JSON list of C-alpha atoms in Angstrom, two decimals:
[
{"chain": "A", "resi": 1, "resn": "UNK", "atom": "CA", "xyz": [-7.09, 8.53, -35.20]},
{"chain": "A", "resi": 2, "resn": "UNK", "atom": "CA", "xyz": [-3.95, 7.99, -37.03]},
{"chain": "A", "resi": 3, "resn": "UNK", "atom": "CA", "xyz": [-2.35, 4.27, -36.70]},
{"chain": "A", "resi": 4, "resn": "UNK", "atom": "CA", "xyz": [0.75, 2.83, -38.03]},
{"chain": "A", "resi": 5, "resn": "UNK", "atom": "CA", "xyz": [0.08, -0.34, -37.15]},
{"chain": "A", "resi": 6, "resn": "UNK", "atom": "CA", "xyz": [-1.89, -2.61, -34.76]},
{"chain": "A", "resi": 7, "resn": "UNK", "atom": "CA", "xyz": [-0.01, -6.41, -34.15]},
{"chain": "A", "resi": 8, "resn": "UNK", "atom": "CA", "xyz": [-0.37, -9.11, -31.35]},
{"chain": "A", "resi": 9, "resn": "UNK", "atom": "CA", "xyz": [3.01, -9.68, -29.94]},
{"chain": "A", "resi": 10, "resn": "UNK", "atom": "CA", "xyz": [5.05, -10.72, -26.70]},
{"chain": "A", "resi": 11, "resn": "UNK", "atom": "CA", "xyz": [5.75, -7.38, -24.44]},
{"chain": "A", "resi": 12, "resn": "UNK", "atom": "CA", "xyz": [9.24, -7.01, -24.88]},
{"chain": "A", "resi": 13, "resn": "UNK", "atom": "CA", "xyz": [10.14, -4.44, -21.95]},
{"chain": "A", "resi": 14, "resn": "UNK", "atom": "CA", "xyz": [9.23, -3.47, -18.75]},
{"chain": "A", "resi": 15, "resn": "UNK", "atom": "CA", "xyz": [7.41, -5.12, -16.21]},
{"chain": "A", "resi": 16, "resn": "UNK", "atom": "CA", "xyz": [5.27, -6.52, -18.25]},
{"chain": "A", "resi": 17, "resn": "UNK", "atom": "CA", "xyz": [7.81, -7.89, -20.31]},
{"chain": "A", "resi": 18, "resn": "UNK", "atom": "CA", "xyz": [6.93, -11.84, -21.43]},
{"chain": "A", "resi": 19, "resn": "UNK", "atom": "CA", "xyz": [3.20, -11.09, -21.46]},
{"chain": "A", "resi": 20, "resn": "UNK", "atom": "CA", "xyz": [1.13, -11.24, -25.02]},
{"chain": "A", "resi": 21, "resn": "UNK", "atom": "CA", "xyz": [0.35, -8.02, -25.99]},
{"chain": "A", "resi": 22, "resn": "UNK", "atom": "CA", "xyz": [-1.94, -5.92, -28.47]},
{"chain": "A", "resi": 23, "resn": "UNK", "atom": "CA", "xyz": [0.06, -3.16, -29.76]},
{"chain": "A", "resi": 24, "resn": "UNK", "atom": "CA", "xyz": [-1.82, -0.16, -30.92]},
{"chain": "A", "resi": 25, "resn": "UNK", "atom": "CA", "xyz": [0.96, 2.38, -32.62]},
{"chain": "A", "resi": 26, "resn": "UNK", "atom": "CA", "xyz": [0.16, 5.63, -33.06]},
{"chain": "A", "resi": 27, "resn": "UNK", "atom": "CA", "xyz": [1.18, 7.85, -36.01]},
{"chain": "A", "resi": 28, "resn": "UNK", "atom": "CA", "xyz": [3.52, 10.99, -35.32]},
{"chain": "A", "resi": 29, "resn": "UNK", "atom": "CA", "xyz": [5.76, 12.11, -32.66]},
{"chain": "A", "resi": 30, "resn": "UNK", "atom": "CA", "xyz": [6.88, 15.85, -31.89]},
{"chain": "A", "resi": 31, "resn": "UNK", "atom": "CA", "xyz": [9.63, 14.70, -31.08]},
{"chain": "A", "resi": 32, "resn": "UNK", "atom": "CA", "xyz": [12.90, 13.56, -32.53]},
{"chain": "A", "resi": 33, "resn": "UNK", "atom": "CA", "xyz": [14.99, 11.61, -29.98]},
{"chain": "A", "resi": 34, "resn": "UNK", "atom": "CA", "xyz": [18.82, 10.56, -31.14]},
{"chain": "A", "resi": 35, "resn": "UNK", "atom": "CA", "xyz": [18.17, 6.60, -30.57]},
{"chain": "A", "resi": 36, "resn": "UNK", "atom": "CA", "xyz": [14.41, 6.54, -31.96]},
{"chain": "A", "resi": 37, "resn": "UNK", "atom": "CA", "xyz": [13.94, 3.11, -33.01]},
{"chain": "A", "resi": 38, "resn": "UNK", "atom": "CA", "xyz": [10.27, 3.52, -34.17]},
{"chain": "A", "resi": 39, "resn": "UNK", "atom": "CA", "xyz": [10.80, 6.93, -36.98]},
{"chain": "A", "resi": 40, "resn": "UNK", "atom": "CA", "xyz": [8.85, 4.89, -38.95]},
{"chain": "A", "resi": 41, "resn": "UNK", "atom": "CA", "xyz": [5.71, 5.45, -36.92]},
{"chain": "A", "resi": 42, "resn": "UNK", "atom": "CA", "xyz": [6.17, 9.81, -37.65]},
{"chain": "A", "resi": 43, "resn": "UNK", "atom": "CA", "xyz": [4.57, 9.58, -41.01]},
{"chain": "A", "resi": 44, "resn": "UNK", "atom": "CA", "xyz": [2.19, 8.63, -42.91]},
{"chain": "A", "resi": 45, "resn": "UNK", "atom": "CA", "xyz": [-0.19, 5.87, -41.01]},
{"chain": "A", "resi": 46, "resn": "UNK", "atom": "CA", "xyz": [-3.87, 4.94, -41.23]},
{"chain": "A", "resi": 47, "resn": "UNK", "atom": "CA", "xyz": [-6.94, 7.09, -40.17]},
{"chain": "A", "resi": 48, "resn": "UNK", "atom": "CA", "xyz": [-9.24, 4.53, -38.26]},
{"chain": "A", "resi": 49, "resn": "UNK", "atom": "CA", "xyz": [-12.33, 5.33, -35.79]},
{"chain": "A", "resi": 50, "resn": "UNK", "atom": "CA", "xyz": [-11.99, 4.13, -32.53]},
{"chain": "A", "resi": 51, "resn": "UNK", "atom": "CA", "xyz": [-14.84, 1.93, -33.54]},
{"chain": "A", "resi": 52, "resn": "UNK", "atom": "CA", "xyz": [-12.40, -0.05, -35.91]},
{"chain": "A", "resi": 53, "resn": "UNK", "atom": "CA", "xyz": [-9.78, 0.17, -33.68]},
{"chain": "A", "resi": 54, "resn": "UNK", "atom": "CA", "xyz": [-11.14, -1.87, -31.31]},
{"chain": "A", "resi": 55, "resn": "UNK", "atom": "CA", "xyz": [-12.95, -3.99, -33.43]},
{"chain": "A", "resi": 56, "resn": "UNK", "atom": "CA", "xyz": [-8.92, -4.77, -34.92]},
{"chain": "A", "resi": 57, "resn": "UNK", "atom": "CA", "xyz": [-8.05, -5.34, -31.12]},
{"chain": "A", "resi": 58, "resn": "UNK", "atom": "CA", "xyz": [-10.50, -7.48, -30.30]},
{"chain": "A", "resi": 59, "resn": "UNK", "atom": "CA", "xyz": [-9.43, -10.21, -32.93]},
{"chain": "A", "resi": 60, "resn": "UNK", "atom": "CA", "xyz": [-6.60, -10.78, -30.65]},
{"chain": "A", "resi": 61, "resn": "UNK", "atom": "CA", "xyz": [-6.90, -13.05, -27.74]},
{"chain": "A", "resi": 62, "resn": "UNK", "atom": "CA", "xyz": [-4.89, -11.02, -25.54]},
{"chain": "A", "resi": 63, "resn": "UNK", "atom": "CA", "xyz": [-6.43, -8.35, -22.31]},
{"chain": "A", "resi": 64, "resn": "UNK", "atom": "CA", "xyz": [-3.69, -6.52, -22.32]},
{"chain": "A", "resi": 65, "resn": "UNK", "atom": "CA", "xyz": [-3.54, -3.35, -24.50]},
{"chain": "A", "resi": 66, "resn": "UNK", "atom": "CA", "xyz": [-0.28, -1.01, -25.17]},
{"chain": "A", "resi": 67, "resn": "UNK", "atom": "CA", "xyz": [-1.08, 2.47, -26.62]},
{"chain": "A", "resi": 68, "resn": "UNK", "atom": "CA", "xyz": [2.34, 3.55, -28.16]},
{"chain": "A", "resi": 69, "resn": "UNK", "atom": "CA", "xyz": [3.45, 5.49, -30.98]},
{"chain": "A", "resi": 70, "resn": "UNK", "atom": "CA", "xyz": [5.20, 7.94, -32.32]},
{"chain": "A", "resi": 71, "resn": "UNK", "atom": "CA", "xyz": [3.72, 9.56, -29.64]},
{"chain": "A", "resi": 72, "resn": "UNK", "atom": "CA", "xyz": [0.40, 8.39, -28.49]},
{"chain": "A", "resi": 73, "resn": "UNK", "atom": "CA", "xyz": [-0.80, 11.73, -26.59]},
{"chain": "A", "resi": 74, "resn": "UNK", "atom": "CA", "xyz": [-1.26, 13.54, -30.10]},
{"chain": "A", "resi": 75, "resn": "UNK", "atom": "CA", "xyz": [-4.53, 12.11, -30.91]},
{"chain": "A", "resi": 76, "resn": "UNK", "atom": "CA", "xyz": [-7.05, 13.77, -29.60]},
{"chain": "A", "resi": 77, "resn": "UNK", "atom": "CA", "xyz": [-9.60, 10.59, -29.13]},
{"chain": "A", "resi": 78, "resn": "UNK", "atom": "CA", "xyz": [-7.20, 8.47, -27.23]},
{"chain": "A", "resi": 79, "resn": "UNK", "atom": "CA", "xyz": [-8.92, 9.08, -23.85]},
{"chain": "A", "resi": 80, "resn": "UNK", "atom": "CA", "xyz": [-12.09, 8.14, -24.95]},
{"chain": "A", "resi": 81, "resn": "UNK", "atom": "CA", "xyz": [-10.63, 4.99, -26.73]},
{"chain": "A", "resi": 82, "resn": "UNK", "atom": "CA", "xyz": [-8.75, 4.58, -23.14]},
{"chain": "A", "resi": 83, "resn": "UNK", "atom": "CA", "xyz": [-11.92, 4.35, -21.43]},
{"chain": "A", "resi": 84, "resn": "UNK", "atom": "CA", "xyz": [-13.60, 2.41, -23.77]},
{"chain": "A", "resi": 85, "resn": "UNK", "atom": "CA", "xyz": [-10.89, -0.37, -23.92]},
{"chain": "A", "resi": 86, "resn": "UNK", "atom": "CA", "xyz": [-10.98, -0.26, -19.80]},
{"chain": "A", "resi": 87, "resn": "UNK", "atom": "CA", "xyz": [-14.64, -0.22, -19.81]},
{"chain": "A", "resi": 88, "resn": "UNK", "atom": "CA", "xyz": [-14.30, -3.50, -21.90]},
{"chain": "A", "resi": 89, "resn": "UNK", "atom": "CA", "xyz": [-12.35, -5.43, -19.63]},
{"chain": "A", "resi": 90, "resn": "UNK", "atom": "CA", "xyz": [-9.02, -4.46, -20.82]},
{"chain": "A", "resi": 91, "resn": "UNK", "atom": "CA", "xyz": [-5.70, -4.05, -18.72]},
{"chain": "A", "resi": 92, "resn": "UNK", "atom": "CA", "xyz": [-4.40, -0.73, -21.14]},
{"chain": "A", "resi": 93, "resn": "UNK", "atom": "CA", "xyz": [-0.79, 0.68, -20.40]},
{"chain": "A", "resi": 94, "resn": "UNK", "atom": "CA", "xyz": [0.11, 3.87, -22.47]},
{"chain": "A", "resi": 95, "resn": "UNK", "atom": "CA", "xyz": [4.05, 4.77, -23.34]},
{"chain": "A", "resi": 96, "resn": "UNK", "atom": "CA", "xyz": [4.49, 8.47, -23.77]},
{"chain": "A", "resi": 97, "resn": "UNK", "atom": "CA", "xyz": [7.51, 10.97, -23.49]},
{"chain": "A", "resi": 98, "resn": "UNK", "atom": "CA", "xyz": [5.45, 12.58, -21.27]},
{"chain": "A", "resi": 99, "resn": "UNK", "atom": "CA", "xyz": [6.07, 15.84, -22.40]},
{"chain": "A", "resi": 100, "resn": "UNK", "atom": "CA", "xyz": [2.17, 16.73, -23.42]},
{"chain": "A", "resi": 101, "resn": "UNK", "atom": "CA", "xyz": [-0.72, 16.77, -20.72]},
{"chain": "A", "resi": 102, "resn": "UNK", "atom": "CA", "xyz": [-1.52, 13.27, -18.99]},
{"chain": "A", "resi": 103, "resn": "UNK", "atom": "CA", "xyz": [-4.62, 15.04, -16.90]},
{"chain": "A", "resi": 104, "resn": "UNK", "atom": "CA", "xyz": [-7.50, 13.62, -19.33]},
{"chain": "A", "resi": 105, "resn": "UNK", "atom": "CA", "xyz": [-6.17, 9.71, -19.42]},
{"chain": "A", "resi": 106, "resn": "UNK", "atom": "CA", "xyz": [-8.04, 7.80, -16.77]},
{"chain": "A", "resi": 107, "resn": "UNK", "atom": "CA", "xyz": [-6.48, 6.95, -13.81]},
{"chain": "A", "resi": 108, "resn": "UNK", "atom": "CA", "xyz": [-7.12, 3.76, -13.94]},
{"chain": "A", "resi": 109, "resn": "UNK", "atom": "CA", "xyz": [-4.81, 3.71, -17.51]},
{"chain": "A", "resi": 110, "resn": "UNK", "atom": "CA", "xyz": [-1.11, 2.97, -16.46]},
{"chain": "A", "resi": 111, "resn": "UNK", "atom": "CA", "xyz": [1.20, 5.37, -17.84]},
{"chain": "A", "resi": 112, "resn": "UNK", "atom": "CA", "xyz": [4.71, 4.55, -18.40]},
{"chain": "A", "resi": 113, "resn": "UNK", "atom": "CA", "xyz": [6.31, 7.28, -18.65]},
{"chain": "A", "resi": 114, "resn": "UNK", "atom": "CA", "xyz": [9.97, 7.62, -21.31]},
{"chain": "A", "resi": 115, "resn": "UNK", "atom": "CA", "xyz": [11.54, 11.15, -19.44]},
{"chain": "A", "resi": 116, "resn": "UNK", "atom": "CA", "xyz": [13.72, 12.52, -21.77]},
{"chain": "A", "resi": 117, "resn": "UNK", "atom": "CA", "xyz": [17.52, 12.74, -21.06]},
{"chain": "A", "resi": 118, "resn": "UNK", "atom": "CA", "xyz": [19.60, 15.56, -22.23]},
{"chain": "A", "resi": 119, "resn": "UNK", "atom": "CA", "xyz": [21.72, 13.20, -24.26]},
{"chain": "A", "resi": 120, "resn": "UNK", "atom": "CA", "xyz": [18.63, 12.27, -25.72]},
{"chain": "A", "resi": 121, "resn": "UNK", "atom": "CA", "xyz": [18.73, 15.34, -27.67]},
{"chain": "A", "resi": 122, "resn": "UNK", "atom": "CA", "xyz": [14.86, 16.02, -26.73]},
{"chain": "A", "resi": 123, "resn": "UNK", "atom": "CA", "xyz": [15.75, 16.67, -22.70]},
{"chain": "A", "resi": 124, "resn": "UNK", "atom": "CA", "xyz": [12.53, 16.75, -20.32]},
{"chain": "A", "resi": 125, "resn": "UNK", "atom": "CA", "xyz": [12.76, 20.15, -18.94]},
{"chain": "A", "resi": 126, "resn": "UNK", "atom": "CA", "xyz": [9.30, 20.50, -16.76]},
{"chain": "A", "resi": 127, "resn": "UNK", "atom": "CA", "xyz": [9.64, 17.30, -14.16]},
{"chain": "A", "resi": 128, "resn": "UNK", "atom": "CA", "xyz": [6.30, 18.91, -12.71]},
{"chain": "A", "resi": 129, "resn": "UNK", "atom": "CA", "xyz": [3.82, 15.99, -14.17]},
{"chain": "A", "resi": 130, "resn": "UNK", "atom": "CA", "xyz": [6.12, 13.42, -12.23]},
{"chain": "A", "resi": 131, "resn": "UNK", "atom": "CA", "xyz": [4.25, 14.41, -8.82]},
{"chain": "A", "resi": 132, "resn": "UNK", "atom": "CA", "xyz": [0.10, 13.36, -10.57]},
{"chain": "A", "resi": 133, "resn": "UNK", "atom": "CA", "xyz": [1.72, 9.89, -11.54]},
{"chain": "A", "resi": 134, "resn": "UNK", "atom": "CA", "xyz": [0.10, 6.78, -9.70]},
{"chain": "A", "resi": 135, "resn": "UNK", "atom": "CA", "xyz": [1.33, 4.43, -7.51]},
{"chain": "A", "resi": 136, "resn": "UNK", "atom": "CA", "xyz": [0.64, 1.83, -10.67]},
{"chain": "A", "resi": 137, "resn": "UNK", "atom": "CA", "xyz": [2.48, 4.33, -13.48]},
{"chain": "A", "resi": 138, "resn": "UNK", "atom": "CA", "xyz": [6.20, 3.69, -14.47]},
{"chain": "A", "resi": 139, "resn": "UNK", "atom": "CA", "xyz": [8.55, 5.59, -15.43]},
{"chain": "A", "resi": 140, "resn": "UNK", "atom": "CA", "xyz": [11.94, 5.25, -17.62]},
{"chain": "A", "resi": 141, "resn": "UNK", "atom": "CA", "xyz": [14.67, 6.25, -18.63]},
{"chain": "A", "resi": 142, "resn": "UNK", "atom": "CA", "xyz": [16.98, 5.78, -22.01]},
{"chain": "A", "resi": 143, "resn": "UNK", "atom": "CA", "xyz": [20.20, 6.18, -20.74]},
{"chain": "A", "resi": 144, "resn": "UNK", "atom": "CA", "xyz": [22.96, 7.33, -23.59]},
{"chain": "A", "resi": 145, "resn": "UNK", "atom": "CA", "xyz": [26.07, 8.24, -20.95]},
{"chain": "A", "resi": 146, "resn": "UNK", "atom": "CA", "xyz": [27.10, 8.18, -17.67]},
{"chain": "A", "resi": 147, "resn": "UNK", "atom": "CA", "xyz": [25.80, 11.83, -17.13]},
{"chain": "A", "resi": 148, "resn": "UNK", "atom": "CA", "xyz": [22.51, 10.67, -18.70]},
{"chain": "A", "resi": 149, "resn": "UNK", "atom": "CA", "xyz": [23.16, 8.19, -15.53]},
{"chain": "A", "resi": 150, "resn": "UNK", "atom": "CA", "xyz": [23.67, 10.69, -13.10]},
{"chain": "A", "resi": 151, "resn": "UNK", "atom": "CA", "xyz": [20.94, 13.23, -14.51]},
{"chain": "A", "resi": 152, "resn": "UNK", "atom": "CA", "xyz": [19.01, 10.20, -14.21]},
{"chain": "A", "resi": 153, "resn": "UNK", "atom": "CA", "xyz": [19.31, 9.49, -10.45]},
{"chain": "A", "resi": 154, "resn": "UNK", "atom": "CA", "xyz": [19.03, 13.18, -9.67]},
{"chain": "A", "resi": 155, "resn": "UNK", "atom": "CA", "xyz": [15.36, 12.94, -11.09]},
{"chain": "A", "resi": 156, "resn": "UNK", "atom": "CA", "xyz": [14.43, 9.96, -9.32]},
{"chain": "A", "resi": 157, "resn": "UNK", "atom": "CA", "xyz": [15.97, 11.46, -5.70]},
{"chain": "A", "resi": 158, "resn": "UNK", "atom": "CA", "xyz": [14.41, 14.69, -5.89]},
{"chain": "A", "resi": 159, "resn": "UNK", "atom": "CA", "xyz": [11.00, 13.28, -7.19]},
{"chain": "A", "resi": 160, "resn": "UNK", "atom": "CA", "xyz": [10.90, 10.10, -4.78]},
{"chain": "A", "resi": 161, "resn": "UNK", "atom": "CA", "xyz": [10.30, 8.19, -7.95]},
{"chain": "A", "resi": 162, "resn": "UNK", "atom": "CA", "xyz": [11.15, 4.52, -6.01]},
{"chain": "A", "resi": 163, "resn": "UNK", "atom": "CA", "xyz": [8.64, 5.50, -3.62]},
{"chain": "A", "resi": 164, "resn": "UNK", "atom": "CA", "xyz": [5.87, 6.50, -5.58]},
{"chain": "A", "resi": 165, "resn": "UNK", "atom": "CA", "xyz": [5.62, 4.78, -9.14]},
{"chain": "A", "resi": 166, "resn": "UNK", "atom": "CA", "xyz": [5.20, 0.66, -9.45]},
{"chain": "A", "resi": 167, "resn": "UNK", "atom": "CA", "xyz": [8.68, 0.79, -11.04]},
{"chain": "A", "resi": 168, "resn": "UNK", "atom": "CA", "xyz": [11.51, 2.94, -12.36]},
{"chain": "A", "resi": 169, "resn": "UNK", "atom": "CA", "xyz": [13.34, 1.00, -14.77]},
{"chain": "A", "resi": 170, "resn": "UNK", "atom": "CA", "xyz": [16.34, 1.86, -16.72]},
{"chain": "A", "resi": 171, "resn": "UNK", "atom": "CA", "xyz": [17.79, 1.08, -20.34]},
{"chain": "A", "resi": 172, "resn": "UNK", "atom": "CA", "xyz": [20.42, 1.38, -21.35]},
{"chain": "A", "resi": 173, "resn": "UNK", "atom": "CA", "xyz": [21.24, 3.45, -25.36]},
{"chain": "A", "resi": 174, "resn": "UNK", "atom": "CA", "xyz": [21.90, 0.85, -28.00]},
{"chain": "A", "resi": 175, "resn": "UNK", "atom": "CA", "xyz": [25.18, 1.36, -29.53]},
{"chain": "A", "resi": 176, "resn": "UNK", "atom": "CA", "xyz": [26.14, 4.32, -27.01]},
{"chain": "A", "resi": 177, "resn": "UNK", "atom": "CA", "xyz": [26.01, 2.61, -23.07]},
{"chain": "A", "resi": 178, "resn": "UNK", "atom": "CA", "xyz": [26.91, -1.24, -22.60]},
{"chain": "A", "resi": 179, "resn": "UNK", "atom": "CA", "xyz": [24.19, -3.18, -20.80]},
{"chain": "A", "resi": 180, "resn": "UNK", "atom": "CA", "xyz": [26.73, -4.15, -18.31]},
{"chain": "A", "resi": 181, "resn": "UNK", "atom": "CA", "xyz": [28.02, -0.58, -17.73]},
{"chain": "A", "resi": 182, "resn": "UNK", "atom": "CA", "xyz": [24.85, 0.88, -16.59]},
{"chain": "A", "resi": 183, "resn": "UNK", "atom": "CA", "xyz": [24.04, -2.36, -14.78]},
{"chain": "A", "resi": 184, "resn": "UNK", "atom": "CA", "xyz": [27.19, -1.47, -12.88]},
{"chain": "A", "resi": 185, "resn": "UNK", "atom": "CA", "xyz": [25.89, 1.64, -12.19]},
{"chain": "A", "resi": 186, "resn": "UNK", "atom": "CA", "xyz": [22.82, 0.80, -10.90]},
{"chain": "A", "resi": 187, "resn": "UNK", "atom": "CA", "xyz": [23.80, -1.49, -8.55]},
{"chain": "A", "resi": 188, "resn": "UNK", "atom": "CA", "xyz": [27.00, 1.15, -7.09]},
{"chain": "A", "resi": 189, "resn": "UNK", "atom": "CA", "xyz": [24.04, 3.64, -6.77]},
{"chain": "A", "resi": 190, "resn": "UNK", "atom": "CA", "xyz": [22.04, 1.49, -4.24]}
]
């Protein structure tokens, strides 16, 4: 498996935000989003065996695990390192685009889900995965304009996302939507 880097830190978003964390990034992503703040993790990277890998995750005192790249879905062993990290006790979340196959991830994984808006530059065009996501998965949504907003809401109507995920969370594009702005929005929504 290819990793960029493996670090103990505070979860920074989400619902789990405020909890210690070990990060496990991923090397490579297929795609190339306009507000990417990790293109560092596309290239280059470590090959380690899942055996090191969590032997490296076990050092930290956290049990909660983020898979995360790049793109986390592009390495072939990450169910099997899903499983094992579960089967050792370990709360694992895993943050994909969600644009390649979630079917062989445990169910028992949580799977936060990034769908792609069109001003993302990388728009998610087949919703269809949205309907196998558990009642624990999350899903987001980087939101770069007010049409990113209103694509946005469309997805979440027309999937029942409130109904059926743990927790549809928005943010909003550095540098291109002000936090405030889209908290507006949100709230004039309902």
């Amino acid at each position: 498996m290819r990793v960029t880097e493996i670090f103990f830190s505070v979860q920074g978003e989400g619902t789990r935000a405020g909890r210690p964390c070990v990060f496990v990034r991923f090397t490579g992503c297929d795609l190339r989003c306009g507000y990417c703040d990790t293109e560092y993790a596309f290239y280059g990277g470590t090959t380690m065996s899942r055996e090191a890998i969590l032997a490296e995750v076990a050092k930290h005192p956290s049990r909660f695990v983020m898979l995360t790249g790049g793109e986390p879905l592009l390495q072939k062993e990450l169910p099997e390192l899903t499983r094992e990290l579960l089967a050792l006790g370990y709360e694992v979340a895993i943050e994909t685009h969600g644009q390649r196959s979630l079917d062989a991830l445990p169910l028992e994984a949580i799977r936060i889900v990034d769908v792609k808006t069109p001003d993302s530059g990388e728009v998610t065009t087949d919703l269809d995965y949205l309907k196998w996501l558990e009642a624990h998965d999350e899903v987001k949504f980087v939101v770069c304009s007010r049409a990113d907003f209103e694509w946005s809401r469309e997805v979440i109507r027309r999937h029942n996302l409130e109904e059926s995920v743990a927790a549809v969370l928005m943010s909003p594009s550095h540098g291109s939507v002000d936090a405030k702005d889209l908290a507006a929005w949100v709230l004039e929504s309902g």
